[in-house]
Coordinates of C-alpha atoms in Angstrom, one line a residue:
X1265 CA 3.3 11.1 -19.2
X1266 CA 7.1 11.2 -18.9
X1267 CA 7.4 7.8 -17.2
X1268 CA 4.4 5.8 -18.5
X1269 CA 6.2 2.5 -18.8
X1270 CA 7.6 2.6 -15.2
X1271 CA 4.1 3.5 -13.8
X1272 CA 2.4 0.8 -15.8
X1273 CA 4.8 -1.8 -14.5
X1274 CA 4.3 -0.6 -11.0
X1275 CA 0.5 -0.6 -11.4
X1276 CA 0.6 -4.2 -12.8
X1277 CA 2.6 -5.3 -9.8
X1278 CA 0.5 -3.7 -7.2
X1279 CA -3.0 -4.5 -8.5
X1280 CA -2.5 -7.8 -10.4
X1281 CA 0.7 -9.6 -9.6
X1282 CA 0.4 -9.4 -5.8
X1283 CA -3.1 -10.9 -5.8
X1284 CA -1.9 -13.6 -8.3
X1285 CA 1.0 -14.4 -6.0
X1286 CA -1.5 -14.8 -3.1
X1287 CA -3.6 -17.2 -5.2
X1288 CA -0.4 -19.1 -6.1
X1289 CA 0.7 -19.7 -2.5
X1290 CA -2.9 -20.1 -1.2
X1291 CA -3.1 -23.9 -1.7
X1292 CA 0.2 -24.4 0.1
X1293 CA -1.0 -22.4 3.1
X1294 CA -4.3 -24.2 3.1
X1295 CA -2.5 -27.6 3.0
X1296 CA -0.4 -26.4 6.0
X1297 CA -3.7 -25.8 7.9
X1298 CA -4.0 -22.1 7.7
X1299 CA -7.4 -21.0 9.1
X1300 CA -9.9 -19.9 6.5
X1301 CA -10.4 -16.6 8.3
X1302 CA -6.7 -15.8 8.0
X1303 CA -6.6 -16.8 4.3
X1304 CA -9.6 -14.7 3.5
X1305 CA -8.0 -11.7 5.3
X1306 CA -4.9 -12.0 3.3
X1307 CA -6.8 -12.2 0.0
X1308 CA -8.8 -9.2 1.1
X1309 CA -5.6 -7.3 1.7
X1310 CA -4.2 -8.4 -1.6
X1311 CA -7.3 -7.2 -3.3
X1312 CA -7.0 -3.7 -1.8
X1313 CA -4.3 -1.6 -3.5
X1314 CA -3.4 2.0 -3.0
X1315 CA -2.6 2.7 0.6
X1316 CA -3.7 6.3 1.4
X1317 CA -0.3 7.0 3.1
X1318 CA 1.7 5.6 0.2
X1319 CA 3.6 8.8 -0.5
X1320 CA 4.7 9.1 3.2
X1321 CA 5.8 5.4 3.3
X1322 CA 7.7 5.6 0.0
X1323 CA 9.4 8.8 1.2
X1324 CA 10.7 6.9 4.2
X1325 CA 12.3 4.5 1.6
X1326 CA 13.7 7.2 -0.6
X1327 CA 11.1 6.8 -3.3
X1328 CA 10.3 9.5 -5.8
X1329 CA 7.4 11.6 -4.5
X1330 CA 5.7 12.5 -7.8
X1331 CA 6.0 8.9 -9.0
X1332 CA 4.5 7.7 -5.7
X1333 CA 1.6 10.2 -5.9
X1334 CA 0.8 9.1 -9.4
X1335 CA 1.0 5.4 -8.5
X1336 CA -1.3 6.0 -5.5
X1337 CA -3.9 7.8 -7.7
X1338 CA -3.8 5.1 -10.3
X1339 CA -4.2 2.4 -7.7
X1340 CA -7.1 4.2 -6.0
X1341 CA -8.9 4.5 -9.3
X1342 CA -8.2 0.9 -10.4
X1343 CA -9.4 -0.5 -7.0
X1344 CA -13.0 0.5 -8.0
X1345 CA -13.0 -2.4 -10.6
X1346 CA -10.0 -4.6 -9.5
X1347 CA -11.0 -5.1 -5.8
X1348 CA -14.5 -6.5 -6.5
X1349 CA -13.2 -8.6 -9.4
X1350 CA -10.5 -10.3 -7.2
X1351 CA -13.0 -10.9 -4.4
X1352 CA -15.5 -12.3 -6.8
X1353 CA -13.0 -14.8 -8.1
X1354 CA -12.0 -15.8 -4.6
X1355 CA -15.7 -16.3 -3.7
X1356 CA -16.1 -18.9 -6.4
X1357 CA -13.7 -21.1 -4.5
X1358 CA -15.1 -20.2 -1.1
X1359 CA -18.9 -19.7 -1.4
X1360 CA -19.3 -18.6 2.3
X1361 CA -17.7 -15.3 1.3
X1362 CA -19.7 -14.8 -1.8
X1363 CA -21.5 -11.5 -1.0
X1364 CA -18.2 -9.7 -0.3
X1365 CA -18.5 -6.2 -1.6
X1366 CA -20.8 -3.8 -3.4
X1367 CA -19.0 -2.0 -6.2
X1368 CA -20.8 1.4 -5.6
X1369 CA -20.1 1.3 -1.9
X1370 CA -16.4 0.6 -2.6
X1371 CA -16.3 3.4 -5.3
X1372 CA -17.8 5.8 -2.7
X1373 CA -15.2 4.8 -0.1
X1374 CA -12.3 5.3 -2.6
X1375 CA -13.7 8.7 -3.7
X1376 CA -14.1 10.0 -0.1
X1377 CA -10.8 8.6 1.3
X1378 CA -8.5 9.2 -1.6
X1379 CA -9.9 11.3 -4.5
X1380 CA -11.6 14.0 -2.4
X1381 CA -8.5 15.0 -0.4
X1382 CA -6.4 14.8 -3.6
X1383 CA -8.9 16.9 -5.5
X1384 CA -9.0 19.6 -2.8
X1385 CA -5.2 19.7 -2.7
X1386 CA -4.9 20.0 -6.5
X1387 CA -7.7 22.6 -6.5
X1388 CA -5.9 24.8 -4.0
X1389 CA -2.6 24.4 -5.8
X1390 CA -4.1 25.5 -9.1
X1391 CA -6.4 28.3 -7.9
X1392 CA -4.4 29.7 -5.0
X1393 CA -0.8 28.7 -5.7
X1394 CA 0.6 31.3 -3.3
X1395 CA -1.7 30.0 -0.5
X1396 CA -0.5 26.4 -1.3
X1397 CA 3.1 27.4 -0.9
X1398 CA 2.4 29.1 2.4
X1399 CA 0.4 26.3 4.0
X1400 CA 2.4 23.4 2.6
X1401 CA 5.0 23.2 5.4
X1402 CA 2.3 23.3 8.1
X1403 CA 0.3 20.7 6.4
X1404 CA 3.3 18.4 6.1
X1405 CA 4.1 18.8 9.8
X1406 CA 0.5 18.0 10.7
X1407 CA 0.6 14.9 8.4
X1408 CA 3.8 13.7 10.0
X1409 CA 2.3 14.1 13.5
X1410 CA -0.9 12.3 12.6
X1411 CA 1.1 9.5 10.9
X1412 CA 3.2 9.0 14.0
X1413 CA 0.1 8.9 16.2
X1414 CA -1.6 6.4 14.0
X1415 CA 1.5 4.1 14.0
X1416 CA 1.7 4.2 17.8
X1417 CA -2.0 3.6 18.2
X1418 CA -2.0 0.7 15.7
X1419 CA 1.0 -0.8 17.5
X1420 CA -0.6 -0.7 20.9
X1421 CA -3.9 -2.1 19.5
X1422 CA -2.2 -4.9 17.5
X1423 CA 0.2 -6.4 20.0
X1424 CA -2.4 -8.4 22.0
X1425 CA -3.9 -9.7 18.7
X1426 CA -0.5 -10.7 17.3
X1427 CA 0.5 -12.5 20.5
X1428 CA -2.7 -14.7 20.3
X1429 CA -2.4 -15.1 16.6
X1430 CA -0.4 -18.3 16.3
X1431 CA 2.8 -19.2 14.5
X1432 CA 1.4 -20.2 11.1
X1433 CA -0.8 -17.1 10.7
X1434 CA 2.1 -14.8 11.7
X1435 CA 4.5 -16.6 9.2
X1436 CA 1.8 -16.4 6.5
X1437 CA 1.5 -12.7 6.9
X1438 CA 5.2 -12.2 6.9
X1439 CA 5.5 -14.4 3.7
X1440 CA 2.8 -12.4 2.0
X1441 CA 4.5 -9.1 2.8
X1442 CA 7.9 -10.4 1.8
X1443 CA 6.6 -11.8 -1.5
X1444 CA 4.8 -8.5 -2.3
X1445 CA 8.0 -6.6 -1.5
X1446 CA 10.0 -8.8 -3.8
X1447 CA 7.5 -8.5 -6.7
X1448 CA 7.7 -4.7 -6.5
X1449 CA 11.5 -4.7 -6.2
X1450 CA 11.9 -6.8 -9.3
X1451 CA 9.4 -4.7 -11.3
X1452 CA 10.9 -1.4 -10.3
X1453 CA 13.5 -1.2 -13.0
X1454 CA 16.9 0.4 -12.9
X1455 CA 15.8 3.7 -11.3
X1456 CA 16.3 3.1 -7.6
X1457 CA 13.7 5.8 -6.5
X1458 CA 11.0 4.1 -8.7
X1459 CA 12.1 0.7 -7.6
X1460 CA 11.8 1.6 -4.0
X1461 CA 8.4 3.3 -4.5
X1462 CA 7.1 0.2 -6.5
X1463 CA 8.2 -2.2 -3.8
X1464 CA 6.6 -0.2 -1.0
X1465 CA 3.5 0.3 -3.1
X1466 CA 3.2 -3.5 -3.4
X1467 CA 3.6 -4.3 0.3
X1468 CA 1.5 -1.3 1.6
X1469 CA -2.0 -2.6 1.1
X1470 CA -5.0 -0.4 1.7
X1471 CA -5.8 -1.6 5.2
X1472 CA -8.6 1.0 5.6
X1473 CA -10.4 -0.3 2.5
X1474 CA -10.0 -3.9 3.7
X1475 CA -11.5 -3.0 7.1
X1476 CA -14.4 -1.1 5.3
X1477 CA -15.2 -4.2 3.2
X1478 CA -15.0 -6.5 6.2
X1479 CA -17.6 -4.4 8.1
X1480 CA -20.0 -4.5 5.1
X1481 CA -20.5 -8.2 5.6
X1482 CA -20.9 -9.8 9.0
X1483 CA -19.4 -13.0 7.6
X1484 CA -16.1 -11.2 7.1
X1485 CA -15.8 -9.8 10.6
X1486 CA -13.6 -12.8 11.5
X1487 CA -10.8 -11.4 9.3
X1488 CA -10.3 -8.3 11.3
X1489 CA -7.5 -9.7 13.4
X1490 CA -5.6 -10.6 10.2
X1491 CA -6.0 -7.2 8.8
X1492 CA -4.9 -5.5 12.0
X1493 CA -2.0 -7.9 12.4
X1494 CA -0.8 -7.1 8.9
X1495 CA -0.5 -3.4 9.8
X1496 CA 2.3 -4.3 12.2
X1497 CA 3.9 -7.4 10.6
X1498 CA 3.9 -5.8 7.1
X1499 CA 5.6 -2.7 8.4
X1500 CA 8.2 -4.9 10.2
X1501 CA 9.0 -6.5 6.9
X1502 CA 9.1 -3.2 5.0
X1503 CA 11.2 -1.1 7.4
X1504 CA 14.6 -2.9 6.9
X1505 CA 14.0 -2.8 3.1
X1506 CA 13.1 1.0 3.3
X1507 CA 16.3 1.7 5.3
X1508 CA 18.4 -0.3 2.9
X1509 CA 17.0 1.4 -0.2
X1510 CA 17.2 4.9 1.2
X1511 CA 20.9 4.3 1.9
X1512 CA 21.4 3.0 -1.6
X1513 CA 19.6 6.0 -3.1
X1514 CA 21.6 8.4 -1.0
X1515 CA 24.9 6.8 -2.0
X1516 CA 24.0 7.0 -5.6
X1517 CA 23.1 10.7 -5.3
X1518 CA 26.2 11.7 -3.3
X1519 CA 28.7 11.7 -6.2
X1520 CA 26.4 14.1 -8.1
X1521 CA 26.0 16.4 -5.2
X1522 CA 29.8 16.5 -4.7
X1523 CA 30.6 17.0 -8.4
X1524 CA 32.8 20.0 -9.2
X1525 CA 30.5 20.9 -12.1
X1526 CA 27.7 21.7 -9.6
X1527 CA 29.9 23.8 -7.4
X1528 CA 29.0 27.5 -7.1
X1529 CA 32.6 28.5 -6.9
X1530 CA 33.5 26.8 -10.1
X1531 CA 30.6 28.4 -12.0

């Protein structure tokens, strides 16, 4: 409620402008000879906003945690309608991918993966606030450990796929990630923490949802290497940006931290 404008700008970037950008560069990639399976995989990623680990990834970039959590929730809710709509539009141009996703199956997946854990966490916070304060540090440690394990496993599993991928598919995924990052950075506004969170939110697509949709339709199984490849290549694009933005945010905050007004001895 306090930052509706910034959240709406971010939401538009993540769920609308990133897919539109993919449609804009799609004809160029097709003219260059990009395989249809790779192009379909990129569109599928563009249509899947709201990465479940968005708050963790934005935290690595210095993004504002409450803002990131709100953006993740909004993206997850909007995906129920936005994802099938984008894939339906794409299927009009490529009829072989027409039966792409069932909206109720997608809604169920979003509810289980995103809304159910969030609802449990909010319920514990509201009903047993003392318990929430007590277990929060342990939950964060477990989350960090699981996140690290997932990154390592994804890296090991993706390397053989990326090596056999080809130059044009690799460059296409890098271009898609870079363009997504740029869209979010430009929409983020003057608040560096929101800007960082928006940019990471745009580049961090919901890979799990994309994999889920691909497995619903045997025609889409050919896009799995593209989705898995984006997990690594998208992260490679986002990491330098995250380091740069976190440093900028820290530099902006340091004068405030060192201000004499905030000094205990002065007060």
